[in-house]
Short mmCIF file of C-alpha atoms and ligand atoms in Angstrom, two decimals:
data_model
loop_
_atom_site.label_atom_id
_atom_site.label_comp_id
_atom_site.label_asym_id
_atom_site.label_seq_id
_atom_site.Cartn_x
_atom_site.Cartn_y
_atom_site.Cartn_z
CA MET A 1 -1.17 0.19 35.93
CA ASN A 2 0.08 3.77 36.11
CA PRO A 3 -1.14 6.02 33.33
CA VAL A 4 1.35 6.68 30.54
CA THR A 5 2.83 10.18 30.81
CA LEU A 6 4.37 12.57 28.33
CA THR A 7 7.77 11.84 29.87
CA ASP A 8 7.33 8.10 29.18
CA VAL A 9 6.44 8.90 25.59
CA GLN A 10 9.42 11.20 25.12
CA ALA A 11 11.67 8.43 26.41
CA LEU A 12 10.37 6.19 23.59
CA ASP A 13 11.44 8.81 21.04
CA LEU A 14 14.89 9.10 22.57
CA ALA A 15 15.38 5.35 22.31
CA ASP A 16 13.92 5.06 18.80
CA PRO A 17 16.50 3.71 16.31
CA LEU A 18 14.38 5.06 13.41
CA ALA A 19 14.17 8.61 14.79
CA ARG A 20 17.03 9.68 12.48
CA LYS A 21 14.88 9.01 9.39
CA ARG A 22 12.52 11.91 10.13
CA ALA A 23 15.17 14.42 9.00
CA GLU A 24 15.03 12.92 5.49
CA PHE A 25 11.51 14.25 4.94
CA ASP A 26 10.20 17.74 4.15
CA LEU A 27 7.41 17.90 6.70
CA PRO A 28 4.91 20.76 7.00
CA GLU A 29 5.16 22.61 10.30
CA HIS A 30 2.51 22.31 12.99
CA ILE A 31 0.91 19.28 11.36
CA ILE A 32 0.67 15.78 12.77
CA TYR A 33 0.29 13.57 9.76
CA LEU A 34 -1.62 10.35 10.37
CA ASP A 35 -2.38 9.68 6.73
CA GLY A 36 0.86 8.21 5.42
CA ASN A 37 -1.18 5.12 4.58
CA SER A 38 -2.99 7.17 1.93
CA LEU A 39 -0.30 9.55 0.69
CA GLY A 40 3.17 9.38 2.21
CA CYS A 41 5.12 12.55 3.06
CA LEU A 42 7.68 14.11 0.73
CA PRO A 43 11.26 12.83 1.10
CA SER A 44 13.70 15.72 0.56
CA ALA A 45 15.67 13.63 -1.94
CA VAL A 46 12.57 13.46 -4.15
CA ARG A 47 12.37 17.23 -4.41
CA THR A 48 16.02 17.41 -5.49
CA ARG A 49 15.67 14.54 -7.94
CA VAL A 50 12.51 15.80 -9.63
CA THR A 51 14.05 19.26 -10.04
CA GLU A 52 17.08 17.69 -11.68
CA VAL A 53 14.96 15.52 -13.96
CA ILE A 54 12.97 18.52 -15.11
CA ASP A 55 15.78 21.07 -15.44
CA GLN A 56 18.64 18.93 -16.66
CA GLN A 57 17.37 15.62 -17.97
CA TRP A 58 14.23 16.81 -19.71
CA GLY A 59 14.97 20.53 -20.09
CA THR A 60 18.45 20.17 -21.51
CA ASP A 61 19.33 16.60 -22.40
CA LEU A 62 15.92 15.82 -23.87
CA ILE A 63 15.54 12.53 -25.76
CA LYS A 64 19.13 11.45 -25.06
CA SER A 65 18.10 10.95 -21.44
CA TRP A 66 16.31 7.68 -22.23
CA ASN A 67 19.79 6.18 -22.48
CA THR A 68 22.17 8.58 -20.74
CA HIS A 69 20.05 9.04 -17.63
CA GLY A 70 18.67 5.50 -17.70
CA TRP A 71 15.03 6.50 -18.08
CA ILE A 72 14.28 3.29 -19.94
CA ASP A 73 15.60 1.18 -17.06
CA LEU A 74 13.57 2.89 -14.31
CA PRO A 75 10.77 0.27 -14.18
CA VAL A 76 13.31 -2.48 -13.51
CA VAL A 77 15.63 -0.43 -11.29
CA THR A 78 12.79 0.67 -9.01
CA GLY A 79 11.31 -2.84 -9.12
CA GLU A 80 14.56 -4.29 -7.78
CA LYS A 81 14.64 -1.79 -4.92
CA ILE A 82 11.12 -2.85 -3.96
CA ALA A 83 12.04 -6.53 -4.33
CA ARG A 84 14.36 -6.20 -1.33
CA LEU A 85 11.49 -4.84 0.76
CA ILE A 86 9.08 -7.65 -0.09
CA GLY A 87 11.35 -10.67 0.06
CA ALA A 88 11.70 -11.25 -3.67
CA ALA A 89 14.85 -12.43 -5.46
CA PRO A 90 15.88 -10.32 -8.50
CA GLY A 91 13.97 -10.47 -11.78
CA GLN A 92 10.43 -10.72 -10.40
CA VAL A 93 9.30 -7.17 -9.60
CA ILE A 94 8.66 -4.26 -11.95
CA CYS A 95 7.08 -0.81 -11.52
CA CYS A 96 4.39 0.43 -13.87
CA ASP A 97 0.82 1.70 -14.13
CA SER A 98 -1.57 1.55 -11.17
CA ILE A 99 -2.64 -1.32 -8.93
CA SER A 100 -5.92 -1.50 -10.84
CA VAL A 101 -4.26 -1.87 -14.23
CA ASN A 102 -1.67 -4.30 -12.88
CA LEU A 103 -4.39 -6.44 -11.34
CA PHE A 104 -6.02 -6.68 -14.74
CA LYS A 105 -2.75 -7.95 -16.19
CA LEU A 106 -2.17 -10.45 -13.40
CA LEU A 107 -5.75 -11.71 -13.43
CA SER A 108 -5.57 -12.30 -17.16
CA ALA A 109 -2.20 -14.02 -16.71
CA ALA A 110 -3.34 -16.21 -13.83
CA LEU A 111 -6.58 -17.26 -15.53
CA GLY A 112 -4.54 -18.22 -18.58
CA LEU A 113 -2.60 -20.67 -16.40
CA GLN A 114 -5.79 -22.30 -15.07
CA PRO A 115 -7.74 -23.79 -17.99
CA GLY A 116 -11.03 -25.30 -16.84
CA ARG A 117 -11.25 -23.14 -13.72
CA THR A 118 -13.31 -19.95 -13.80
CA VAL A 119 -13.75 -18.50 -10.31
CA VAL A 120 -11.80 -15.59 -8.91
CA LEU A 121 -12.39 -15.73 -5.17
CA SER A 122 -12.08 -12.62 -3.04
CA GLN A 123 -13.39 -10.94 0.06
CA ASP A 124 -16.50 -8.77 -0.05
CA ASP A 125 -14.81 -6.01 1.96
CA ASN A 126 -11.74 -5.98 -0.27
CA PHE A 127 -10.73 -2.59 -1.67
CA PRO A 128 -13.38 -1.93 -4.33
CA THR A 129 -11.07 -1.41 -7.29
CA ASP A 130 -9.73 -4.94 -6.87
CA LEU A 131 -13.25 -6.32 -7.22
CA TYR A 132 -14.15 -3.93 -10.06
CA MET A 133 -11.21 -5.16 -12.12
CA VAL A 134 -12.47 -8.74 -11.89
CA GLN A 135 -15.98 -7.59 -12.82
CA GLY A 136 -14.62 -5.83 -15.91
CA LEU A 137 -12.58 -8.84 -16.96
CA SER A 138 -15.58 -11.07 -16.41
CA ASP A 139 -17.73 -8.85 -18.66
CA LEU A 140 -15.04 -8.99 -21.31
CA LEU A 141 -14.33 -12.72 -21.23
CA GLY A 142 -17.76 -14.00 -20.26
CA SER A 143 -18.64 -15.82 -17.04
CA HIS A 144 -17.59 -19.16 -18.55
CA ARG A 145 -13.99 -17.87 -18.38
CA CYS A 146 -14.02 -15.54 -15.38
CA ARG A 147 -16.48 -15.27 -12.54
CA LEU A 148 -16.11 -13.23 -9.36
CA LEU A 149 -17.08 -14.83 -6.06
CA THR A 150 -16.83 -12.73 -2.92
CA VAL A 151 -17.37 -13.98 0.61
CA CYS A 152 -16.70 -12.64 4.09
CA ALA A 153 -13.24 -13.21 5.57
CA GLU A 154 -14.44 -16.03 7.82
CA ASP A 155 -15.75 -18.03 4.83
CA LEU A 156 -12.71 -17.73 2.58
CA GLU A 157 -11.04 -20.99 3.49
CA ARG A 158 -14.23 -22.98 3.14
CA GLN A 159 -14.62 -21.67 -0.43
CA LEU A 160 -11.23 -22.90 -1.66
CA SER A 161 -12.43 -25.55 -4.11
CA SER A 162 -11.35 -27.01 -7.44
CA ASP A 163 -13.58 -24.45 -9.27
CA VAL A 164 -11.42 -21.61 -8.02
CA ALA A 165 -8.72 -20.46 -10.42
CA VAL A 166 -7.40 -17.50 -8.46
CA LEU A 167 -7.58 -16.32 -4.88
CA MET A 168 -7.18 -12.52 -4.86
CA LEU A 169 -6.74 -10.95 -1.44
CA THR A 170 -5.50 -7.75 0.11
CA HIS A 171 -2.88 -8.61 2.71
CA VAL A 172 -3.76 -5.78 5.12
CA ASN A 173 -7.43 -4.78 5.11
CA PHE A 174 -7.71 -1.13 4.04
CA ARG A 175 -10.32 -0.32 6.69
CA SER A 176 -9.57 -2.43 9.74
CA GLY A 177 -5.87 -3.06 9.19
CA TYR A 178 -6.36 -6.82 9.80
CA ILE A 179 -3.42 -8.83 8.42
CA HIS A 180 -3.99 -12.12 6.63
CA ASP A 181 -1.54 -14.95 7.27
CA MET A 182 0.12 -14.91 3.84
CA GLN A 183 2.09 -18.09 4.30
CA ARG A 184 -0.75 -20.24 5.56
CA ILE A 185 -3.40 -19.03 3.10
CA THR A 186 -1.06 -19.31 0.13
CA GLU A 187 -0.18 -22.89 1.13
CA LEU A 188 -3.81 -23.78 1.62
CA ALA A 189 -4.77 -22.35 -1.79
CA HIS A 190 -1.92 -24.19 -3.50
CA SER A 191 -3.02 -27.45 -1.93
CA LYS A 192 -6.24 -27.03 -3.96
CA GLY A 193 -4.45 -26.02 -7.16
CA ILE A 194 -5.39 -22.32 -6.75
CA LEU A 195 -3.07 -19.48 -7.73
CA VAL A 196 -2.82 -16.50 -5.37
CA ILE A 197 -2.63 -12.76 -6.05
CA TRP A 198 -1.82 -10.61 -3.02
CA ASP A 199 -2.48 -6.87 -2.94
CA LEU A 200 0.23 -5.27 -0.79
CA ALA A 201 -1.09 -1.68 -0.85
CA HIS A 202 -1.03 -1.40 2.95
CA SER A 203 1.90 -3.75 3.52
CA ALA A 204 4.81 -2.65 1.33
CA GLY A 205 7.23 -0.53 3.33
CA VAL A 206 5.73 -1.24 6.76
CA LEU A 207 5.69 -5.02 7.08
CA PRO A 208 8.59 -7.39 6.57
CA LEU A 209 7.32 -9.53 3.68
CA GLN A 210 8.67 -12.81 2.32
CA LEU A 211 6.99 -13.35 -1.02
CA ASP A 212 9.45 -15.93 -2.34
CA GLN A 213 9.51 -17.87 0.89
CA CYS A 214 5.69 -17.94 1.00
CA GLN A 215 5.67 -19.24 -2.60
CA VAL A 216 3.35 -16.40 -3.62
CA ASP A 217 2.38 -16.52 -7.31
CA PHE A 218 1.56 -12.89 -8.01
CA ALA A 219 1.36 -9.60 -6.13
CA VAL A 220 0.66 -5.90 -6.67
CA GLY A 221 1.26 -2.88 -4.49
CA CYS A 222 1.37 0.87 -4.62
CA THR A 223 4.18 3.26 -3.92
CA TYR A 224 2.40 6.46 -2.91
CA LYS A 225 1.35 5.13 0.51
CA TYR A 226 4.08 3.91 2.86
CA LEU A 227 6.75 4.11 0.14
CA ASN A 228 6.31 7.91 -0.11
CA ALA A 229 6.74 8.21 -3.89
CA GLY A 230 4.13 10.93 -4.37
CA PRO A 231 0.57 11.35 -5.65
CA GLY A 232 -0.24 8.93 -8.45
CA ALA A 233 3.22 7.34 -8.38
CA PRO A 234 3.45 4.10 -10.36
CA ALA A 235 2.50 0.81 -8.73
CA PHE A 236 4.54 -2.39 -8.72
CA LEU A 237 3.82 -5.98 -9.59
CA TYR A 238 5.49 -9.27 -8.69
CA VAL A 239 5.42 -12.49 -10.68
CA ALA A 240 7.16 -15.59 -9.30
CA LYS A 241 10.03 -16.72 -11.49
CA ARG A 242 8.50 -20.17 -11.97
CA HIS A 243 5.58 -18.62 -13.90
CA LEU A 244 7.49 -16.08 -15.98
CA SER A 245 8.52 -18.21 -18.95
CA HIS A 246 5.04 -19.43 -19.86
CA VAL A 247 2.67 -16.74 -18.64
CA ASN A 248 0.95 -14.18 -20.90
CA GLN A 249 -0.85 -10.99 -20.01
CA ALA A 250 -3.62 -9.20 -21.88
CA LEU A 251 -2.22 -5.65 -21.94
CA CYS A 252 0.76 -6.62 -24.10
CA GLY A 253 2.00 -3.23 -25.21
CA TRP A 254 5.24 -2.41 -26.91
CA MET A 255 7.26 -1.85 -23.72
CA GLY A 256 6.66 -5.50 -22.85
CA HIS A 257 7.93 -6.70 -26.23
CA GLN A 258 11.22 -8.56 -26.20
CA SER A 259 12.70 -5.91 -28.51
CA PRO A 260 10.45 -2.84 -28.64
CA PHE A 261 12.75 -0.90 -30.92
CA GLN A 262 12.59 -3.48 -33.71
CA PHE A 263 9.04 -2.18 -34.25
CA SER A 264 7.93 -5.61 -35.37
CA SER A 265 4.21 -5.94 -36.07
CA GLU A 266 4.09 -9.30 -34.24
CA TYR A 267 3.99 -9.24 -30.44
CA GLU A 268 6.71 -11.33 -28.87
CA GLY A 269 6.75 -10.89 -25.08
CA ALA A 270 10.01 -10.28 -23.25
CA PRO A 271 11.24 -13.43 -21.52
CA GLY A 272 11.40 -11.85 -18.07
CA ILE A 273 9.33 -9.61 -15.84
CA GLU A 274 9.48 -6.84 -18.50
CA LYS A 275 6.68 -8.65 -20.32
CA PHE A 276 4.34 -7.09 -17.76
CA LEU A 277 5.08 -3.58 -19.02
CA THR A 278 2.57 -1.97 -21.33
CA GLY A 279 3.37 1.59 -22.42
CA THR A 280 5.96 4.30 -21.90
CA PRO A 281 6.94 4.75 -18.25
CA PRO A 282 5.97 8.07 -16.54
CA VAL A 283 9.57 9.21 -16.10
CA ILE A 284 9.03 12.09 -13.69
CA SER A 285 6.99 10.00 -11.23
CA MET A 286 9.32 7.06 -11.65
CA SER A 287 12.32 9.23 -10.85
CA ALA A 288 10.50 10.43 -7.74
CA LEU A 289 9.86 6.80 -6.82
CA ASP A 290 13.49 5.87 -7.38
CA ALA A 291 14.65 8.63 -5.00
CA ALA A 292 11.91 7.83 -2.46
CA LEU A 293 13.03 4.20 -2.29
CA ASP A 294 16.54 5.25 -1.30
CA VAL A 295 15.08 6.39 2.02
CA PHE A 296 14.63 2.66 2.74
CA ASP A 297 18.27 1.90 2.04
CA LYS A 298 19.70 0.25 5.20
CA VAL A 299 16.31 0.43 6.94
CA ASP A 300 15.55 -2.77 8.79
CA LEU A 301 11.89 -3.66 8.24
CA LEU A 302 11.82 -5.58 11.50
CA GLU A 303 12.61 -2.32 13.24
CA VAL A 304 9.90 -0.60 11.19
CA ARG A 305 7.42 -3.26 12.18
CA HIS A 306 8.38 -3.02 15.83
CA LYS A 307 7.80 0.73 15.77
CA THR A 308 4.39 0.57 14.05
CA LYS A 309 3.22 -1.91 16.65
CA ARG A 310 4.40 0.38 19.43
CA LEU A 311 2.92 3.52 17.86
CA THR A 312 -0.50 1.95 17.42
CA ASP A 313 -0.38 0.28 20.85
CA LEU A 314 0.49 3.64 22.39
CA PHE A 315 -2.48 5.33 20.70
CA ILE A 316 -4.80 2.61 21.99
CA THR A 317 -3.38 2.84 25.52
CA LEU A 318 -3.67 6.64 25.60
CA ALA A 319 -7.21 6.49 24.20
CA ALA A 320 -8.15 3.99 26.91
CA GLN A 321 -6.97 6.37 29.63
CA THR A 322 -8.99 9.24 28.11
CA PRO A 323 -12.69 9.02 29.09
CA ALA A 324 -13.76 11.46 26.34
CA LEU A 325 -12.73 8.83 23.78
CA ASP A 326 -14.93 6.06 25.15
CA VAL A 327 -17.47 6.84 22.41
CA LEU A 328 -15.04 5.66 19.72
CA SER A 329 -14.84 1.92 19.25
CA LEU A 330 -11.78 0.23 17.82
CA ALA A 331 -12.53 -1.62 14.58
CA SER A 332 -8.95 -2.86 14.25
CA PRO A 333 -7.55 -5.98 15.91
CA THR A 334 -6.49 -5.26 19.50
CA ASP A 335 -3.53 -7.62 19.07
CA ALA A 336 -0.74 -5.65 17.38
CA ASP A 337 0.53 -8.84 15.68
CA GLN A 338 -2.70 -9.03 13.68
CA ARG A 339 -2.77 -5.38 12.71
CA GLY A 340 -0.98 -3.31 10.09
CA ALA A 341 0.21 0.26 10.67
CA GLN A 342 -3.23 1.82 11.01
CA LEU A 343 -6.11 2.11 13.42
CA ALA A 344 -9.78 2.30 12.49
CA TRP A 345 -12.10 3.97 14.97
CA ARG A 346 -15.81 3.61 14.52
CA HIS A 347 -18.26 6.44 15.28
CA ALA A 348 -21.53 7.41 13.58
CA ASN A 349 -20.08 10.91 13.03
CA ALA A 350 -16.61 9.81 12.02
CA TYR A 351 -16.64 12.10 8.99
CA ALA A 352 -17.24 15.29 10.98
CA ILE A 353 -14.79 14.21 13.67
CA CYS A 354 -12.14 13.66 11.03
CA GLN A 355 -12.75 17.12 9.52
CA ALA A 356 -12.54 18.71 12.97
CA LEU A 357 -9.24 16.89 13.58
CA ILE A 358 -7.84 18.13 10.28
CA ALA A 359 -8.86 21.69 11.21
CA GLU A 360 -6.73 21.28 14.35
CA GLY A 361 -3.71 20.10 12.36
CA VAL A 362 -4.04 16.36 12.90
CA ILE A 363 -4.58 14.75 9.53
CA GLY A 364 -6.31 11.40 9.28
CA ASP A 365 -8.96 10.20 6.86
CA PHE A 366 -12.51 8.94 6.76
CA ARG A 367 -13.59 5.66 5.23
CA ALA A 368 -17.29 5.19 4.62
CA PRO A 369 -19.54 4.48 6.31
CA ASP A 370 -18.30 5.26 9.82
CA ILE A 371 -14.54 4.90 10.15
CA LEU A 372 -11.96 7.42 11.30
CA ARG A 373 -8.76 5.91 9.93
CA LEU A 374 -5.39 6.88 11.35
CA GLY A 375 -2.14 5.73 9.77
CA PHE A 376 1.18 5.51 11.60
CA SER A 377 3.99 5.79 9.11
CA PRO A 378 7.04 5.04 11.23
CA LEU A 379 9.82 6.78 9.31
CA TYR A 380 8.59 10.27 10.13
CA LEU A 381 6.18 9.92 13.06
CA ARG A 382 7.29 10.39 16.65
CA TYR A 383 5.76 8.80 19.71
CA GLU A 384 5.17 12.33 20.94
CA ASP A 385 2.99 12.98 17.87
CA VAL A 386 0.76 10.14 19.05
CA TRP A 387 0.49 11.77 22.46
CA HIS A 388 -0.57 15.13 20.97
CA SER A 389 -3.00 13.62 18.48
CA VAL A 390 -4.83 11.81 21.29
CA LYS A 391 -5.00 15.10 23.21
CA VAL A 392 -6.43 16.96 20.21
CA LEU A 393 -8.97 14.21 19.53
CA ALA A 394 -10.00 14.27 23.20
CA THR A 395 -10.56 18.04 23.08
CA ILE A 396 -12.69 17.73 19.96
CA MET A 397 -14.88 15.12 21.62
CA GLU A 398 -15.08 16.93 24.97
CA THR A 399 -16.06 20.26 23.43
CA GLY A 400 -18.30 18.70 20.78
CA ARG A 401 -16.50 20.94 18.30
CA TRP A 402 -17.04 18.39 15.54
CA GLN A 403 -20.76 19.24 15.58
CA ASN A 404 -20.09 22.54 13.81
CA LYS A 405 -21.95 22.34 10.49
CA LYS A 406 -18.88 23.15 8.44
CA PHE A 407 -17.36 19.78 9.40
CA SER A 408 -20.19 17.87 7.74
CA GLN A 409 -19.67 19.28 4.25
CA THR A 410 -18.25 16.55 2.05
CA SER A 411 -15.59 16.93 -0.64
CA LYS A 412 -14.87 14.72 -3.62
CA VAL A 413 -11.92 12.99 -1.93
CA THR A 414 -12.32 11.83 1.69
C1 LIG B 1 -4.81 2.22 -2.33
C2 LIG B 1 -5.28 0.90 -2.82
C3 LIG B 1 -5.42 0.64 -4.18
C4 LIG B 1 -5.21 1.72 -5.20
O1 LIG B 1 -5.26 1.27 -6.50
P1 LIG B 1 -4.76 2.22 -7.70
O2 LIG B 1 -5.24 1.53 -8.91
O3 LIG B 1 -3.26 2.24 -7.62
O4 LIG B 1 -5.37 3.56 -7.51
C5 LIG B 1 -5.75 -0.65 -4.56
N1 LIG B 1 -5.96 -1.63 -3.64
C6 LIG B 1 -5.85 -1.39 -2.31
C7 LIG B 1 -6.08 -2.49 -1.34
C8 LIG B 1 -5.54 -0.11 -1.87
O5 LIG B 1 -5.47 0.13 -0.57
#
């Protein structure tokens, strides 16, 4: 096979139906951003919206804005925009809090639907916060009500037994990018009477999802990764309609009450998805989220998926034709169909390599213990960016530049 050339890569950009989306982002100059899986770039519409919210809605209209600017409806309005992206019919998605907090709500809700069953089954390499939330709930309720069992991915199916109340999995593994078969695993769990919670942190906005069709029970996801809603933007949660009327959640704050402004001293949960709200929505971040989601208006997620597969395949192909990169081993599936929008490269000095890359204007991140993680957010990345990032990485490895001591100093956030 002939090596891929820069001209080939530029031809991919010219033919890219998503290329037009790049202009909707405020991108820093001279940076190739391969970390949209951690914090998405800033959509220009978000800047405009947040300025308006601060100057006009908060600064001038003040408390009236809860009604006149629809602040109070933002959790539902943004939830419905996300619903379209994850294959959910209306009335099942709402935005609030963080993934961690939302998992606590969903775990408490799911366990309440499973009397007699105690085990929450998950994967030992799941994102830690997901496991921590079960541990906290288990401490609170006692192990006779909630017990965490974690196994490796290969053993999951064997562990689906009648003791298991809830199967809690992350759809796309945060390190390797491996994608679980949502449909098959959900079906298998249901056949044993197990409810399923999916974490969509690395799926929402880059994979075409069909939550309703897969009969998923519950899901959570965040909006600051591929949905580009900004640092600390609120997360979302999904509850299947069939559970809504009889499910309860532990963090039953006033915003989840059926009529919060009656100020009744008795909690009466809202009949719909609003019952999963707890406190006052963070209006500025939610407005940013609302504007960020409009970038996805008319975007075809099949096209998005196609591009992420091609971007990651291109990186792998270019790396394979670059001898200096032989020392990095791919910890992601080689088959693009089994892989999300990221690549994990293993190297004992991955941290220093990542810092050296950042110093050269190619931003990725490091995941302990030895992974250089590169994300390929398809709405603003070009195929040509992939070409240049491979070149920069090759130079860093060839020159050994990463061995400079300054690249081994660790910061609080990696
Ligand atoms: C990013 C991420 C989170 C983040 O949780 P927060 O509580 O929103 O900070 C949770 N789970 C997974 C799998 C993630 O990748």
